[in-house]
Coordinates of C-alpha atoms in Angstrom, one line a residue:
Chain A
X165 CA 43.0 18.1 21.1
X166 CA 43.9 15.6 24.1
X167 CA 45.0 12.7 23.2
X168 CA 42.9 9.4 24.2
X169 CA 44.2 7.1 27.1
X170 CA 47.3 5.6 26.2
X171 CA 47.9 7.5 23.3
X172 CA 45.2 5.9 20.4
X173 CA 41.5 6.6 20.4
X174 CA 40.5 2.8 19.9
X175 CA 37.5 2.0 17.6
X176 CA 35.9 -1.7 17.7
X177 CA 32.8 -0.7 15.7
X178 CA 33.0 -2.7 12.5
X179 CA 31.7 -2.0 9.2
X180 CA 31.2 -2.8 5.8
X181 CA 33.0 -6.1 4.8
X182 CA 34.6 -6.6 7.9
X183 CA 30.9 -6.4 9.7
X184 CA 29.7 -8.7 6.8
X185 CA 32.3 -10.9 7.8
X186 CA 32.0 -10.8 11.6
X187 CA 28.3 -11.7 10.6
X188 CA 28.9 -14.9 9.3
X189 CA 31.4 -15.9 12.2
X190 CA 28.8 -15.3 14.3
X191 CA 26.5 -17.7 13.0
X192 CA 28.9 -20.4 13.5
X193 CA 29.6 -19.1 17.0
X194 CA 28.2 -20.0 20.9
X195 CA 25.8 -16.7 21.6
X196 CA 26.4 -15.5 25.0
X197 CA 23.6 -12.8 26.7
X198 CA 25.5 -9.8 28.3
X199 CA 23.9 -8.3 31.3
X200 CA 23.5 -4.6 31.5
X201 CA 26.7 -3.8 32.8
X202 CA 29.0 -5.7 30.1
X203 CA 26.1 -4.4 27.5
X204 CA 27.3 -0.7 28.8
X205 CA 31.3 -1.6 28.7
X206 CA 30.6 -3.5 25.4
X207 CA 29.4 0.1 24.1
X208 CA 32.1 2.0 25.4
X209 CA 34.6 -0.6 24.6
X210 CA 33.5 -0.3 20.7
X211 CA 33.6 3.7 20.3
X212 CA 36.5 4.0 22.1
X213 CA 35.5 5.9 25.5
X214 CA 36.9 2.9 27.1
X215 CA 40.6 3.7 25.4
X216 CA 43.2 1.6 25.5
X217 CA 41.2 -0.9 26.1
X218 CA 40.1 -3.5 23.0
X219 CA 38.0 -5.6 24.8
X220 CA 37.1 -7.3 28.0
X221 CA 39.8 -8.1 30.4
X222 CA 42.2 -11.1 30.5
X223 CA 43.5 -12.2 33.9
X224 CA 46.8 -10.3 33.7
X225 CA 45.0 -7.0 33.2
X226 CA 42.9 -7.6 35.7
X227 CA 45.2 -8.8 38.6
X228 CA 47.3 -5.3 37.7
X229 CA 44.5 -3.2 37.9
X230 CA 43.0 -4.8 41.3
X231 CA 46.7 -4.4 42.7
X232 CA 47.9 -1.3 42.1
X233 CA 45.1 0.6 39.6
X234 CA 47.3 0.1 36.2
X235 CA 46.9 -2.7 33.5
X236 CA 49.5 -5.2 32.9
X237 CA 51.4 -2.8 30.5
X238 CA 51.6 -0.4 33.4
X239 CA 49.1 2.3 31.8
X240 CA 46.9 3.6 34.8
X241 CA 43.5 2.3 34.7
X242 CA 40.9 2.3 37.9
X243 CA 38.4 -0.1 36.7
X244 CA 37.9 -3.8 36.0
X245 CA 36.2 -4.6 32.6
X246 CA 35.0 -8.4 32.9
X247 CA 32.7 -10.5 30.8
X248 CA 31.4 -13.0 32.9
X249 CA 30.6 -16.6 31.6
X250 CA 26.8 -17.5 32.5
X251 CA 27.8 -21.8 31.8
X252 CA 28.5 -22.1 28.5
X253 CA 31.2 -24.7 27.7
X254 CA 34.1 -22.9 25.6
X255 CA 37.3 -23.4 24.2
X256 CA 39.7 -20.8 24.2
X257 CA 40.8 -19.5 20.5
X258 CA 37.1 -19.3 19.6
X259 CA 34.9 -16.8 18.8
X260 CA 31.8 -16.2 21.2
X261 CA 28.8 -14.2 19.9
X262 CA 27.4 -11.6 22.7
X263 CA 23.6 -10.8 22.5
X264 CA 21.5 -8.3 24.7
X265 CA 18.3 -9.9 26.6
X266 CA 16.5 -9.9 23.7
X267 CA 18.6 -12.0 21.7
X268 CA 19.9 -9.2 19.0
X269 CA 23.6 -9.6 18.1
X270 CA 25.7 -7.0 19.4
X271 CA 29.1 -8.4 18.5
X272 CA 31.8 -11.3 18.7
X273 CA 34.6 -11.6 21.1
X274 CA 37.7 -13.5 19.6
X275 CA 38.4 -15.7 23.0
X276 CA 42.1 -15.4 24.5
X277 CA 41.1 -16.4 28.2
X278 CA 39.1 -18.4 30.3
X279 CA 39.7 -18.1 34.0
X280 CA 38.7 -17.5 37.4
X281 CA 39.5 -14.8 39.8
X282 CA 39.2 -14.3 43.4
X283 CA 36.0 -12.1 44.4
X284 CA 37.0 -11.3 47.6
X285 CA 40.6 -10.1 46.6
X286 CA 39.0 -7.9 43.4
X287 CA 36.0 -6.8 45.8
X288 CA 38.3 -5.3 48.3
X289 CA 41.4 -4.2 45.9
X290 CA 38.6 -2.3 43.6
X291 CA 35.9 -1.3 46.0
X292 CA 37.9 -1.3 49.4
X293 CA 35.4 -3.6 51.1
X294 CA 33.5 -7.2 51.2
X295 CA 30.6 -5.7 52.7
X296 CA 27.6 -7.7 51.2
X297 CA 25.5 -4.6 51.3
X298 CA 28.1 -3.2 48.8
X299 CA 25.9 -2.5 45.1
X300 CA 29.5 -3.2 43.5
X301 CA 30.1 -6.4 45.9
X302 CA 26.2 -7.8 45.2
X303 CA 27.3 -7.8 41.4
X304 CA 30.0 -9.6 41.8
X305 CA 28.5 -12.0 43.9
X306 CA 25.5 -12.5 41.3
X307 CA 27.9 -13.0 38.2
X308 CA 29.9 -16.5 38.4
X309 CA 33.5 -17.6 39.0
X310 CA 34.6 -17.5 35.2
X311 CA 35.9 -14.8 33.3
X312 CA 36.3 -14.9 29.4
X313 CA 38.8 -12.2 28.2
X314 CA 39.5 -11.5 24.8
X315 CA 38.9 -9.0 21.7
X316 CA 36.1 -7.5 21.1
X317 CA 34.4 -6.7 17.5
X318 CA 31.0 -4.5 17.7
X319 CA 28.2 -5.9 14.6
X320 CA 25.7 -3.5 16.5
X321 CA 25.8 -0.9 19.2
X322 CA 23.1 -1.7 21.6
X323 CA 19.6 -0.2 21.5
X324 CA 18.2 2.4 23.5
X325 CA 14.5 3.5 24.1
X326 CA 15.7 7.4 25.5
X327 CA 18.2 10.0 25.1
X328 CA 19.3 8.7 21.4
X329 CA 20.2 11.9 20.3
X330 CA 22.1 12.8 23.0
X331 CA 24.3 9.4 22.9
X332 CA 27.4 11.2 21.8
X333 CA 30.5 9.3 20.9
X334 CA 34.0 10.6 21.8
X335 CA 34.5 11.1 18.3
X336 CA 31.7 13.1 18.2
X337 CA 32.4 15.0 21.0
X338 CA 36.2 15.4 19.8
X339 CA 34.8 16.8 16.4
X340 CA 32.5 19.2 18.4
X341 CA 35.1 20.6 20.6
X342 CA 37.5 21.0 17.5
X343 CA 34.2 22.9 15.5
X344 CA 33.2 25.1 18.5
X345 CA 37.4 25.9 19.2
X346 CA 37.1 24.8 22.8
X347 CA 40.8 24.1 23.9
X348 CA 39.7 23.2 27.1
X349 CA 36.5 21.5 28.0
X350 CA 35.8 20.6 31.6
X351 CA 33.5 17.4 32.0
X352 CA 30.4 17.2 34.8
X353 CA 29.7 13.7 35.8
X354 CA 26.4 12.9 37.6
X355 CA 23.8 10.4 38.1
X356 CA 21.8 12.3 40.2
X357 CA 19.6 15.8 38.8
X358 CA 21.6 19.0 39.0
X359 CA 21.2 20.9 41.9
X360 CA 22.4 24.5 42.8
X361 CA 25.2 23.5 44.1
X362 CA 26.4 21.0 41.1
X363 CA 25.2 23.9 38.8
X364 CA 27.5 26.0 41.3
X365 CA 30.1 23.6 40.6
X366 CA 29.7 23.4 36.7
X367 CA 30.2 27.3 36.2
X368 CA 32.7 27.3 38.8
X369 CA 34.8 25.0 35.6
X370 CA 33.1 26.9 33.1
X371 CA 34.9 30.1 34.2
X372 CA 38.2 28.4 33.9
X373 CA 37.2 26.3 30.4
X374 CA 36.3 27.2 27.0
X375 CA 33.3 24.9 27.2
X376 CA 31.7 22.5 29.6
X377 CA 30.4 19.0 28.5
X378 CA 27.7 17.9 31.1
X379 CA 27.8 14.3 30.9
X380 CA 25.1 12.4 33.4
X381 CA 26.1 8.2 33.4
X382 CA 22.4 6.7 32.1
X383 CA 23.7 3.0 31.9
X384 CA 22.4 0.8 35.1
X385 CA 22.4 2.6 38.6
X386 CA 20.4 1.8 42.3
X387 CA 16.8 0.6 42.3
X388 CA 16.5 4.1 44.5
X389 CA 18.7 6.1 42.2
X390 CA 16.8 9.1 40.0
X391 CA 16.0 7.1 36.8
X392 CA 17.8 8.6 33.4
X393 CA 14.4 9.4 32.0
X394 CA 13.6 11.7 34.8
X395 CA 17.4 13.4 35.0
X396 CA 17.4 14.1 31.1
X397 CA 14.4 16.0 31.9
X398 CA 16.0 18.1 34.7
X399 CA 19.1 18.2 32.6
X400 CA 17.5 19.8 29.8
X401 CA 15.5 22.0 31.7
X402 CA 18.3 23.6 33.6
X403 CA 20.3 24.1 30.5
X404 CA 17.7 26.1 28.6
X405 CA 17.0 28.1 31.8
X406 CA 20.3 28.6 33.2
X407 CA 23.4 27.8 30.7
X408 CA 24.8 29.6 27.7
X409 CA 23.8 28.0 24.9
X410 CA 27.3 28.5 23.4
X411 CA 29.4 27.1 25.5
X412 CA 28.1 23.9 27.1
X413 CA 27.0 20.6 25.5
X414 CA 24.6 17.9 26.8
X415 CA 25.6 14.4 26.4
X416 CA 25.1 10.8 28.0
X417 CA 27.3 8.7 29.5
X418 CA 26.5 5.3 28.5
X419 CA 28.8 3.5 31.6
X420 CA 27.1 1.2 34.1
X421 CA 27.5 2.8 37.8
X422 CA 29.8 0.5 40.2
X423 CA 29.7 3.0 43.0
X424 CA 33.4 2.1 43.3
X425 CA 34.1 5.6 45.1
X426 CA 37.4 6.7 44.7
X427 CA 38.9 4.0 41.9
X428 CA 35.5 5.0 40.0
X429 CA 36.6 8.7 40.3
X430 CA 39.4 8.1 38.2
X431 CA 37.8 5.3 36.1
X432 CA 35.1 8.5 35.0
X433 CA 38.1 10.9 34.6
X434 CA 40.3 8.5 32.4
X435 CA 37.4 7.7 29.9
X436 CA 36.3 11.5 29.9
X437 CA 40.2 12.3 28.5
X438 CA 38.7 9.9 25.9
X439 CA 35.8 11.9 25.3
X440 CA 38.4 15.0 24.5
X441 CA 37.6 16.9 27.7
X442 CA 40.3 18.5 29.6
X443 CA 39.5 19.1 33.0
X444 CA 37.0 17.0 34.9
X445 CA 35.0 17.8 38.7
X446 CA 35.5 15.7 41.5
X447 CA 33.2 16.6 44.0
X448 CA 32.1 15.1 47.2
X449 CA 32.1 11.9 47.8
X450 CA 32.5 11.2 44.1
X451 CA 31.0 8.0 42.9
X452 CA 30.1 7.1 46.5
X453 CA 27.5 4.5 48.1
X454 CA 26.5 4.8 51.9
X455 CA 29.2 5.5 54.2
X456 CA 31.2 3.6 52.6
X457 CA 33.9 6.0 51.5
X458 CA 34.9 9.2 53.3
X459 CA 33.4 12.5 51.7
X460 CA 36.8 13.5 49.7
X461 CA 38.6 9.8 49.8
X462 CA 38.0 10.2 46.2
X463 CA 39.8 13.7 45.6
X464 CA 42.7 12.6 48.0
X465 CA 43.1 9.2 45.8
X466 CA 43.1 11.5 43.0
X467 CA 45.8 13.9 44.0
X468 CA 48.5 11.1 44.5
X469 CA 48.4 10.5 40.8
X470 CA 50.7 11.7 38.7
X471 CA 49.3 14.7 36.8
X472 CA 51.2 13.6 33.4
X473 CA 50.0 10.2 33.7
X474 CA 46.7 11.2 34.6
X475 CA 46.3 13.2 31.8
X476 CA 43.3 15.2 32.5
X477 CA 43.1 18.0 35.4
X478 CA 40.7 17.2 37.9
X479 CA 39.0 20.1 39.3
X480 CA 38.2 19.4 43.2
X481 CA 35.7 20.8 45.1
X482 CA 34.3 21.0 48.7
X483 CA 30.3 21.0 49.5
X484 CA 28.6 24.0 48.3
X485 CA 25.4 25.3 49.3
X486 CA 23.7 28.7 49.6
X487 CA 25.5 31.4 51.3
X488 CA 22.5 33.6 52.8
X489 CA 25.2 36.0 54.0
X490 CA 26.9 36.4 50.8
X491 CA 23.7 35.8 49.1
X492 CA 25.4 33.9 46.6
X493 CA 26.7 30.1 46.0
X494 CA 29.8 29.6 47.7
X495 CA 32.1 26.3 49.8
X496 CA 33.3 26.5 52.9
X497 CA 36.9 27.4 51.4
X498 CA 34.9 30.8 49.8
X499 CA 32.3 31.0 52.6
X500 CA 32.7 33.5 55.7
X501 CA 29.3 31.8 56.9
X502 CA 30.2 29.6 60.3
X503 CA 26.7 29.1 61.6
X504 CA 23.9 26.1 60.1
X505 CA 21.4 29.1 59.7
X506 CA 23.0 31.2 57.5
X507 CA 23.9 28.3 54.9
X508 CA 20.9 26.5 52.8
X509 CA 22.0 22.8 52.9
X510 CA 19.6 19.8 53.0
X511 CA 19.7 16.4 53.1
X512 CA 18.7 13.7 50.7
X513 CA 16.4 12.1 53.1
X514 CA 15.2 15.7 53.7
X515 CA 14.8 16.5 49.8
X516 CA 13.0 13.2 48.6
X517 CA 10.1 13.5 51.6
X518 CA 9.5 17.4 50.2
X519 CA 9.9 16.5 47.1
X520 CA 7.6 13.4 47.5
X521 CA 5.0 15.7 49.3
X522 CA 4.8 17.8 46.3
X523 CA 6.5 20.2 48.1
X524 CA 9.7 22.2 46.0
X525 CA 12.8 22.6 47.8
X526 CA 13.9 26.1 48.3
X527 CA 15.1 27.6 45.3
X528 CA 18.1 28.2 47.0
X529 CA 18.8 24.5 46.7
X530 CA 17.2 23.5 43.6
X531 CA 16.0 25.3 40.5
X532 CA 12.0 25.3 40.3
X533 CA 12.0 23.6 37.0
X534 CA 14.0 20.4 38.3
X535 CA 12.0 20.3 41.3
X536 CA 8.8 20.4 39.1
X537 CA 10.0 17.5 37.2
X538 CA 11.1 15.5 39.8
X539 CA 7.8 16.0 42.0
X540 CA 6.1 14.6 38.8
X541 CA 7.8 11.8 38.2
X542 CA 7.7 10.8 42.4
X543 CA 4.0 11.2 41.9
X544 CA 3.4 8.7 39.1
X545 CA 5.7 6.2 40.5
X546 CA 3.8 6.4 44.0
X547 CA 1.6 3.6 44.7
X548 CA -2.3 5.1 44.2
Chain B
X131 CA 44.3 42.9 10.1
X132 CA 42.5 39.9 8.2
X133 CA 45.1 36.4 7.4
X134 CA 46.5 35.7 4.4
X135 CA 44.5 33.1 2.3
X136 CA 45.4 31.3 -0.9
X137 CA 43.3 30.2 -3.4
X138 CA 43.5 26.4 -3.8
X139 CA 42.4 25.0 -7.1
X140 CA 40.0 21.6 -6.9
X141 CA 38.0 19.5 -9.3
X142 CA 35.2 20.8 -10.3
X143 CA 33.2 17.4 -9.3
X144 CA 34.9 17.0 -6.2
X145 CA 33.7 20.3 -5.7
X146 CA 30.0 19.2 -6.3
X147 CA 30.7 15.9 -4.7
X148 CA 31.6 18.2 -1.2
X149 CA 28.0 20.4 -2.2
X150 CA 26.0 17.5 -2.0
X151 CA 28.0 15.7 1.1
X152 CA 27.6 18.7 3.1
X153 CA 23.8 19.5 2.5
X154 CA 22.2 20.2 6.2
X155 CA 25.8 19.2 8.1
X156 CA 26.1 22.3 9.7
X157 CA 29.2 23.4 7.2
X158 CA 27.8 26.4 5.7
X159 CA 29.7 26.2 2.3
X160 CA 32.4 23.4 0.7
X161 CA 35.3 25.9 1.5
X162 CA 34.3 25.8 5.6
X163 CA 34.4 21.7 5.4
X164 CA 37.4 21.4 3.0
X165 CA 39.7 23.6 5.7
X166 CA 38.2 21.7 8.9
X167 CA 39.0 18.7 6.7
X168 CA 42.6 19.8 6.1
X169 CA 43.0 20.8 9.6
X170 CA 42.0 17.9 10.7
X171 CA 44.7 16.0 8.4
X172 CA 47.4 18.2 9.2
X173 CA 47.0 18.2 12.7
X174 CA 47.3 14.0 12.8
X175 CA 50.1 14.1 10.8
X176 CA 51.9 16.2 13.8
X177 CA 50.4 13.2 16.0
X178 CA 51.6 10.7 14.0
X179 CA 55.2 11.6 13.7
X180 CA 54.9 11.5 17.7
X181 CA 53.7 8.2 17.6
X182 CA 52.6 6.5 14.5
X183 CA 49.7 4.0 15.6
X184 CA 48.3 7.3 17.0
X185 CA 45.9 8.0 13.9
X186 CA 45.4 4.9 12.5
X187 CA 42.3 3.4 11.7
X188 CA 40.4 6.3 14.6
X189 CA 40.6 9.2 12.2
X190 CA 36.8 9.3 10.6
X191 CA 35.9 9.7 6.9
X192 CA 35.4 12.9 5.6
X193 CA 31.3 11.3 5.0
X194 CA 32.2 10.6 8.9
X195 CA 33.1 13.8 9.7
X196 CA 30.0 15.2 7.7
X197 CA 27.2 12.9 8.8
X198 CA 28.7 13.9 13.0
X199 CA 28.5 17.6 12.2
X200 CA 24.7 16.7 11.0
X201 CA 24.0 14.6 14.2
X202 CA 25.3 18.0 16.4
X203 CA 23.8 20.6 14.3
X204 CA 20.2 18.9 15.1
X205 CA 21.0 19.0 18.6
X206 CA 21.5 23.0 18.1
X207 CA 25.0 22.6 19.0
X208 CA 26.3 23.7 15.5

């Protein structure tokens, strides 16, 4: 089995007495509200998927991994993971309790830092831009200038109102993978429905792995962004039409999206080693917003890393679409097609007005079922 | 040709004990969960000589192990 990040599957869920205990402390202790995204990282943090990482980020960690993609230790890591501070006056040494929006305990975080950090300098290091219309830029704009860092202790995962069975932790998935005798599981991140050519993409792994572990992110995404409730539809639809039963698993990915483009690309590989998978895709424009990365900036950030280091084999593919030549699923590296008409590619733009119209893409693009679901839910959420 | 096995003698309670912890888990019989068990053991002992923080503390309970293999055999997955 692979081992987590940095060598230790971490595990900040506490029970028994030492939950009793981080009870009482805190009672005694200033409750802070987490927003969606730190409610997301405070999950993953707590099972582990966020290994080596034991809570949320002092300053040292965080100037490392905004300069060169590696906490302070030197271990790679893409990704800040901040608690913000929302005014409450602290001394550091103490313990702060975090609640979700409706006021439930989730945990305590033993305080080791208070401090502030340049925005600017973390936008553009992390995201590679300032650009205000930036999702990842807006949040870091709308979260205030002081970060508390320190260890975190889980009372409570957070509650969810979907997908609860499907919330698979990476022990979980590591006991899974170990029952079913997959040495080599290659992970599918998404937050969009599966499409022909993701599907294309997923087999394309499949072929090469013992198992495939489809894996769609369902923490906070885009206003415009497919909802979770929707994709688990499409996911689970596709895989009883159009998967073998035996070999792949369906399971969410609790992370909030940043839309951080190539540093997210290996921010979703890293924590998918921690999930016990093997190989992970990197498609196009992986993790992408806009125009504001080019379509395989992420794939070319992810072959300068150090494969040892890395840990986990990305699989990188080009655009794939419908050969009508080949009659089959191919890229342009396994396409003879040079000519618009004889591929099937559509837009987004082009998708969502068909899809909106209660119209289904060709089947060539997208399976029947998805498109079904997808029509559905565009039609309820249309104004009458 | 079929492995060697051994036969590996255990408490008679234990043995119960296992029954009842493995009821609708997915382990068809104690003798399935007691070798994914040892398996399991053996194979983070090999870790741990590598690096011994490696298995500390993450490894779950055998009721750990149990109650997971419940959560994925509802899901069809086992």
């Amino acid at each position: 089995m692979i081992p987590a990040h940095g060598g230790r599957l971490i595990n900040r869920l506490a029970t028994g007495a030492q939950r009793d205990a981080l009870l009482v402390r805190a009672k005694a202790a200033p409750r802070l509200k987490v927003n969606a995204r730190e409610l997301a990282d405070l999950e993953m943090i707590a099972v582990g998927a966020m290994s080596p990482l034991e809570g949320f980020m002092g300053q040292a960690d965080l100037k490392a991994v905004v300069e060169r993609h590696r906490l302070a230790n030197g271990v790679l890591w893409a990704m800040p993971v901040t608690l913000g501070n929302k005014g409450l006056k602290l001394d550091v040494g103490q313990d702060v309790a975090l609640e979700d929006e409706a006021g439930r305990l989730l945990g305590v975080l033993e305080l080791a830092e208070k401090f502030g950090f340049d925005k600017n300098v973390e936008a553009q290091g992390v995201l590679g831009t300032t650009d205000k219309t930036h999702p990842g830029v807006q949040y870091l704009d709308g979260i205030g200038n002081e970060y508390l860092g320190g260890a975190l202790w889980c009372t409570d995962l957070p509650k969810h109102d979907f997908a609860n069975e499907f919330r698979l932790t990476p022990r979980d998935t590591r006991v899974l993978f170990k029952a079913k005798g997959w040495n080599s599981v290659v992970a599918f991140q998404t937050r969009n429905p599966i499409h022909r050519a993701h599907e294309y993409l997923t087999k394309c792994g499949l072929e090469i792995c013992d198992g495939l572990l489809i894996h769609p992110l369902v923490g906070e995404t885009k206003s415009d962004d497919v909802p979770a409730r929707v994709r688990m539809d499409c996911y689970k639809a596709l895989l009883a039409g159009y998967y073998p039963k035996q070999r792949v698993a369906l399971a969410v990915y609790p992370q909030a999206m940043r839309y951080g483009g190539p540093r997210e690309a290996l921010f979703h590989a890293l924590c998918r080693k921690n999930y016990g998978c093997t190989h992970f895709i990197v498609g196009r424009d992986h993790a992408g917003v806009g125009s504001f990365y080019g379509s395989f900036d992420a794939q070319a950030f992810m072959r300068k890393l150090d494969p040892q280091e890395l840990g986990i084999e990305p699989l990188m593919f080009e655009n794939a679409f419908w050969d009508k030549r080949a009659g089959s699923m191919a890229t342009n590296k396994t396409s003879a097609a040079d000519k618009p008409e004889d591929m099937v590619m559509l837009s987004g733009t082009k998708v969502r007005e068909m899809l909106r119209a209660g119209m289904r893409p060709p089947v060539e693009f997208t399976r029947p079922e998805v498109a079904d679901i997808l029509i559905a839910a565009l039609a309820e959420k249309a104004p009458a | 040709m079929r492995e060697p096995k051994v036969t590996v003698k255990i408490p008679r309670p234990l043995y119960q004990r296992i029954q009842q912890v493995i009821h609708e888990s997915g382990f068809s019989c104690p003798t399935d969960f007691i070798v994914f068990v040892l398996r399991d053991i053996v194979g983070d002992r090999a870790l741990e000589k590598a690096d011994p923080a490696a298995g500390a503390k993450t490894a779950p309970t055998n009721e750990e192990v149990a109650e997971i293999r419940r959560k994925l055999h509802n899901l069809g997955y086992l």
